[in-house]
């Protein structure tokens, strides 16, 4: 077994860095970019400098002495959960924007032993020069054994029912490697099997067809594809191990690669003086003492796993989430991911705290952790009383006789917690609160099929209607998704759902944060719907001003969780009409026949759903507009909007007065939907989402909660006495 050494035992001799890299740690650091903080790197730099070698490798560059790579660097002191952790960030000066290439290295105190973060972790000093070595295989086998033997939560997450895929590939080792296709019905239902996640790439030399039966799905049979894709969730959830070709974009170059260990191991440096910083919010001073440190790449997992060729594919979201254990075959390391641990060959016992990573397996972990906690409490009770069994029987007898109001252990005590809406939303809301990219499909119409296993699993606890990636329960909240980066409109005739579901757009989406204390989305705290004329008179953290009356989708075929033909929802709210000033030059409200505009211009942060919509209304972001007090589609020629003056319908949905996740939340914040009429009378389609804060401009929220009088009944289904309109969104 490779030799492991914790930081306390690691030689305290700094790495032999080049002169300019040593100077980085001998001078004062700044928390903002400075002209003095520059490093020039070229291919002629001393070969022994591991930091220079890291720069050349990470930035994928081979500059010469005449035109070296110019790097700036800055010290970062983290806030929030990892407050007090220091990073040094290097960036290419020509790419100094936020989207430019960067390297972020965390300072790990070499001799730190207290529990403060980042804590010391063992690391492997002797990794081999290839991921296909016997040493790497031994490490992987050790991870599997430890997880199966020790990890309580991973054991609890194992499905109670047996399942066997329709077909498996049997690999028998001996004098010759024997590979053959087996029917699942011929194998014992409790037999363990491994699953595989991989990218096909553009070339598929071997695939299962009806003429030549050798993989899990017959690729030229729509019927078999539909049947097998529907049970992909169960296949990965029941597997003993998921083997993922994470670092490879196709199968042409195998699963293993050579590597330079010097580029992967922590770099030892000596900080020559103390560093003092002050946080802006509470003026708390943070210190980093002089001494020996290890520089650890906090993006190791993010770069090698989360943003790998494999994990960027939408299909893999389900495979990675539902498999209890995943062995990632990375481009330079093997990585391990289960409910309890994330590891690599360099850090075989786990990463330093603060390493940037997504945690898709928390979907399974949340329920397993809760069940493990209950079991631990019960075991502590039993062990703390010598006569626990007698006490337990007495308590049950007293309860049976009605003399004891509270049960010692209710019948539901050991029953696993059901999945909630928060669990579902958490899958698309990783650590950075951004959405999961579900865009990279061989066939974009398969987007809903790719998460059908997850939907099927959670549906048993949701106990409500599934609506093309959403759920009927708390649907108002889910409607407020927005795209992160706009992309072209999905192809006409796609089967991914109506315009109000996130599945209808290409690209990744950002979903609203689910927080029970803020939004109240659980059984014990139902969603509150308030329709009042005076929104400001209600001090609650959350106010809903639109309500979904009915929603439905029509599946394509008999599969509830797959592709859909169509869908619609009926919603009641304060539908408003606004004139967008695309040119941002209007200073006075225009005269518009039956439509009367208010005299004050306001603005919103618009997020359009597609590039085509942006081409019409302008780019996402600040959008200036005027509100109609009255609006009608019939009238003289003055009703028509001029060039750069466009009408849009706004449906205000929610007002939040606080956000426990974002301390800089500009409350009160109103969020709603951007719509355009389409098709039948009272029918609309979604074209985007918008936000507006009272902090941006006085009266801006009121501008969107005040009524617009719609003069034509063709613009709505019905209207109530308070001026709220019922419409249909398709």
Tab-separated table of N, CA and C in Angstrom, residues 302-377:
chain	number	residue	atom	x	y	z
A	302	UNK	N	-13.480	19.973	-8.952
A	302	UNK	CA	-14.321	20.718	-9.898
A	302	UNK	C	-13.840	20.526	-11.331
A	303	UNK	N	-12.533	20.675	-11.539
A	303	UNK	CA	-11.992	20.563	-12.892
A	303	UNK	C	-12.011	19.129	-13.410
A	304	UNK	N	-11.656	18.173	-12.536
A	304	UNK	CA	-11.477	16.792	-12.987
A	304	UNK	C	-12.772	15.993	-13.014
A	305	UNK	N	-13.752	16.379	-12.191
A	305	UNK	CA	-14.989	15.603	-12.098
A	305	UNK	C	-16.202	16.430	-12.521
A	306	UNK	N	-16.521	17.484	-11.778
A	306	UNK	CA	-17.754	18.233	-12.032
A	306	UNK	C	-17.820	18.822	-13.433
A	307	UNK	N	-16.679	19.280	-13.960
A	307	UNK	CA	-16.667	19.887	-15.291
A	307	UNK	C	-15.929	19.012	-16.300
A	308	UNK	N	-15.934	17.726	-16.060
A	308	UNK	CA	-15.273	16.772	-16.951
A	308	UNK	C	-16.113	16.532	-18.203
A	309	UNK	N	-15.539	15.927	-19.241
A	309	UNK	CA	-16.314	15.621	-20.449
A	309	UNK	C	-17.555	14.790	-20.154
A	310	UNK	N	-17.451	13.858	-19.207
A	310	UNK	CA	-18.588	12.999	-18.898
A	310	UNK	C	-19.661	13.734	-18.104
A	311	UNK	N	-19.269	14.389	-17.018
A	311	UNK	CA	-20.257	14.988	-16.111
A	311	UNK	C	-20.887	16.241	-16.677
A	312	UNK	N	-20.402	16.746	-17.805
A	312	UNK	CA	-21.060	17.854	-18.488
A	312	UNK	C	-22.249	17.387	-19.319
A	313	UNK	N	-22.435	16.068	-19.431
A	313	UNK	CA	-23.556	15.529	-20.198
A	313	UNK	C	-24.785	15.406	-19.309
A	314	UNK	N	-25.921	15.848	-19.822
A	314	UNK	CA	-27.147	15.799	-19.046
A	314	UNK	C	-27.549	14.399	-18.618
A	315	UNK	N	-27.281	13.403	-19.465
A	315	UNK	CA	-27.654	12.033	-19.139
A	315	UNK	C	-26.994	11.565	-17.845
A	316	UNK	N	-25.809	12.053	-17.562
A	316	UNK	CA	-25.041	11.535	-16.431
A	316	UNK	C	-25.537	12.091	-15.097
A	317	UNK	N	-26.311	13.162	-15.113
A	317	UNK	CA	-26.833	13.714	-13.854
A	317	UNK	C	-27.570	12.646	-13.062
A	318	UNK	N	-28.402	11.890	-13.728
A	318	UNK	CA	-29.161	10.826	-13.076
A	318	UNK	C	-28.262	9.663	-12.680
A	319	UNK	N	-27.353	9.282	-13.556
A	319	UNK	CA	-26.475	8.147	-13.279
A	319	UNK	C	-25.594	8.411	-12.062
A	320	UNK	N	-25.077	9.628	-11.968
A	320	UNK	CA	-24.190	9.980	-10.861
A	320	UNK	C	-24.965	10.170	-9.561
A	321	UNK	N	-26.164	10.702	-9.650
A	321	UNK	CA	-26.962	10.977	-8.452
A	321	UNK	C	-27.480	9.708	-7.804
A	322	UNK	N	-27.935	8.756	-8.597
A	322	UNK	CA	-28.615	7.587	-8.047
A	322	UNK	C	-27.689	6.425	-7.723
A	323	UNK	N	-26.475	6.421	-8.230
A	323	UNK	CA	-25.544	5.350	-7.859
A	323	UNK	C	-24.949	5.661	-6.490
A	324	UNK	N	-24.939	4.668	-5.607
A	324	UNK	CA	-24.444	4.876	-4.243
A	324	UNK	C	-22.940	5.105	-4.259
A	325	UNK	N	-22.238	4.397	-5.119
A	325	UNK	CA	-20.773	4.512	-5.207
A	325	UNK	C	-20.368	4.742	-6.656
A	326	UNK	N	-19.473	5.690	-6.879
A	326	UNK	CA	-18.960	5.946	-8.222
A	326	UNK	C	-17.443	5.999	-8.176
A	327	UNK	N	-16.813	5.208	-9.030
A	327	UNK	CA	-15.367	5.272	-9.216
A	327	UNK	C	-15.118	6.048	-10.498
A	328	UNK	N	-14.589	7.276	-10.359
A	328	UNK	CA	-14.315	8.119	-11.511
A	328	UNK	C	-12.923	7.827	-12.058
A	329	UNK	N	-12.849	7.409	-13.308
A	329	UNK	CA	-11.570	7.228	-13.985
A	329	UNK	C	-11.236	8.557	-14.655
A	330	UNK	N	-10.488	9.392	-13.922
A	330	UNK	CA	-10.170	10.721	-14.408
A	330	UNK	C	-9.006	10.728	-15.368
A	331	UNK	N	-8.773	11.891	-15.950
A	331	UNK	CA	-7.689	12.016	-16.926
A	331	UNK	C	-6.324	11.858	-16.272
A	332	UNK	N	-6.204	12.248	-14.967
A	332	UNK	CA	-4.907	12.153	-14.293
A	332	UNK	C	-4.970	11.437	-12.950
A	333	UNK	N	-6.151	11.201	-12.436
A	333	UNK	CA	-6.285	10.503	-11.153
A	333	UNK	C	-7.549	9.654	-11.161
A	334	UNK	N	-7.583	8.677	-10.261
A	334	UNK	CA	-8.825	8.003	-9.941
A	334	UNK	C	-9.484	8.787	-8.807
A	335	UNK	N	-10.795	8.959	-8.897
A	335	UNK	CA	-11.551	9.667	-7.871
A	335	UNK	C	-12.652	8.761	-7.355
A	336	UNK	N	-12.964	8.920	-6.085
A	336	UNK	CA	-14.004	8.125	-5.435
A	336	UNK	C	-15.102	9.053	-4.932
A	337	UNK	N	-16.354	8.629	-5.150
A	337	UNK	CA	-17.494	9.421	-4.699
A	337	UNK	C	-18.587	8.490	-4.195
A	338	UNK	N	-18.896	8.581	-2.906
A	338	UNK	CA	-20.018	7.846	-2.340
A	338	UNK	C	-20.786	8.801	-1.426
A	339	UNK	N	-21.743	8.296	-0.679
A	339	UNK	CA	-22.541	9.155	0.181
A	339	UNK	C	-21.734	9.731	1.332
A	340	UNK	N	-20.642	9.071	1.695
A	340	UNK	CA	-19.872	9.483	2.869
A	340	UNK	C	-18.546	10.142	2.549
A	341	UNK	N	-17.950	9.867	1.392
A	341	UNK	CA	-16.597	10.346	1.125
A	341	UNK	C	-16.417	10.757	-0.335
A	342	UNK	N	-15.570	11.769	-0.527
A	342	UNK	CA	-15.039	12.121	-1.848
A	342	UNK	C	-13.524	12.056	-1.730
A	343	UNK	N	-12.853	11.333	-2.645
A	343	UNK	CA	-11.422	11.078	-2.504
A	343	UNK	C	-10.731	11.125	-3.861
A	344	UNK	N	-9.409	11.142	-3.791
A	344	UNK	CA	-8.587	11.019	-4.999
A	344	UNK	C	-7.351	10.216	-4.635
A	345	UNK	N	-6.543	9.886	-5.602
A	345	UNK	CA	-5.320	9.147	-5.314
A	345	UNK	C	-4.348	9.986	-4.496
A	346	UNK	N	-4.314	11.294	-4.751
A	346	UNK	CA	-3.433	12.154	-3.964
A	346	UNK	C	-3.982	12.337	-2.553
A	347	UNK	N	-5.299	12.472	-2.432
A	347	UNK	CA	-5.945	12.617	-1.126
A	347	UNK	C	-6.893	11.438	-0.902
A	348	UNK	N	-6.342	10.266	-0.603
A	348	UNK	CA	-7.153	9.044	-0.538
A	348	UNK	C	-8.091	8.974	0.659
A	349	UNK	N	-7.899	9.835	1.661
A	349	UNK	CA	-8.781	9.826	2.833
A	349	UNK	C	-9.801	10.953	2.790
A	350	UNK	N	-9.809	11.750	1.749
A	350	UNK	CA	-10.738	12.862	1.651
A	350	UNK	C	-10.015	14.167	1.400
A	351	UNK	N	-10.741	15.135	0.823
A	351	UNK	CA	-10.132	16.397	0.443
A	351	UNK	C	-10.099	17.376	1.605
A	352	UNK	N	-9.218	18.370	1.474
A	352	UNK	CA	-9.183	19.449	2.437
A	352	UNK	C	-10.513	20.198	2.369
A	353	UNK	N	-11.019	20.607	3.537
A	353	UNK	CA	-12.271	21.339	3.562
A	353	UNK	C	-12.109	22.653	2.812
A	354	UNK	N	-13.106	22.983	2.028
A	354	UNK	CA	-13.024	24.164	1.198
A	354	UNK	C	-12.783	23.834	-0.254
A	355	UNK	N	-12.497	22.564	-0.563
A	355	UNK	CA	-12.366	22.156	-1.952
A	355	UNK	C	-13.707	22.350	-2.652
A	356	UNK	N	-13.676	22.985	-3.814
A	356	UNK	CA	-14.905	23.296	-4.528
A	356	UNK	C	-15.444	22.042	-5.211
A	357	UNK	N	-16.691	21.704	-4.921
A	357	UNK	CA	-17.273	20.486	-5.488
A	357	UNK	C	-18.786	20.530	-5.385
A	358	UNK	N	-19.422	19.878	-6.329
A	358	UNK	CA	-20.859	19.635	-6.250
A	358	UNK	C	-21.084	18.313	-5.533
A	359	UNK	N	-22.284	18.133	-4.999
A	359	UNK	CA	-22.574	16.932	-4.214
A	359	UNK	C	-23.908	16.318	-4.656
A	360	UNK	N	-23.943	15.724	-5.842
A	360	UNK	CA	-25.209	15.178	-6.332
A	360	UNK	C	-25.745	14.028	-5.498
A	361	UNK	N	-24.879	13.310	-4.806
A	361	UNK	CA	-25.340	12.158	-4.037
A	361	UNK	C	-26.040	12.551	-2.736
A	362	UNK	N	-26.089	13.839	-2.423
A	362	UNK	CA	-26.824	14.245	-1.226
A	362	UNK	C	-28.310	13.956	-1.386
A	363	UNK	N	-28.756	13.738	-2.636
A	363	UNK	CA	-30.137	13.327	-2.862
A	363	UNK	C	-30.431	12.027	-2.120
A	364	UNK	N	-29.515	11.046	-2.204
A	364	UNK	CA	-29.660	9.794	-1.462
A	364	UNK	C	-29.205	9.952	-0.019
A	365	UNK	N	-28.201	10.787	0.182
A	365	UNK	CA	-27.600	10.895	1.505
A	365	UNK	C	-28.540	11.503	2.533
A	366	UNK	N	-29.381	12.453	2.128
A	366	UNK	CA	-30.226	13.152	3.089
A	366	UNK	C	-31.126	12.184	3.843
A	367	UNK	N	-31.714	11.238	3.119
A	367	UNK	CA	-32.596	10.282	3.775
A	367	UNK	C	-31.797	9.255	4.577
A	368	UNK	N	-30.659	8.802	4.038
A	368	UNK	CA	-29.836	7.826	4.753
A	368	UNK	C	-29.264	8.427	6.038
A	369	UNK	N	-28.860	9.685	6.002
A	369	UNK	CA	-28.304	10.340	7.187
A	369	UNK	C	-29.343	10.467	8.282
A	370	UNK	N	-30.559	10.821	7.878
A	370	UNK	CA	-31.631	10.972	8.866
A	370	UNK	C	-31.959	9.631	9.520
A	371	UNK	N	-31.957	8.569	8.723
A	371	UNK	CA	-32.237	7.240	9.262
A	371	UNK	C	-31.106	6.778	10.176
A	372	UNK	N	-29.863	7.063	9.800
A	372	UNK	CA	-28.724	6.688	10.633
A	372	UNK	C	-28.757	7.423	11.963
A	373	UNK	N	-29.174	8.668	11.943
A	373	UNK	CA	-29.273	9.447	13.178
A	373	UNK	C	-30.297	8.850	14.120
A	374	UNK	N	-31.410	8.410	13.593
A	374	UNK	CA	-32.444	7.798	14.434
A	374	UNK	C	-31.947	6.492	15.051
A	375	UNK	N	-31.247	5.716	14.242
A	375	UNK	CA	-30.720	4.452	14.756
A	375	UNK	C	-29.697	4.698	15.863
A	376	UNK	N	-28.877	5.713	15.685
A	376	UNK	CA	-27.870	6.038	16.692
A	376	UNK	C	-28.530	6.465	18.003
A	377	UNK	N	-29.588	7.269	17.929
A	377	UNK	CA	-30.292	7.702	19.132
A	377	UNK	C	-30.914	6.518	19.863
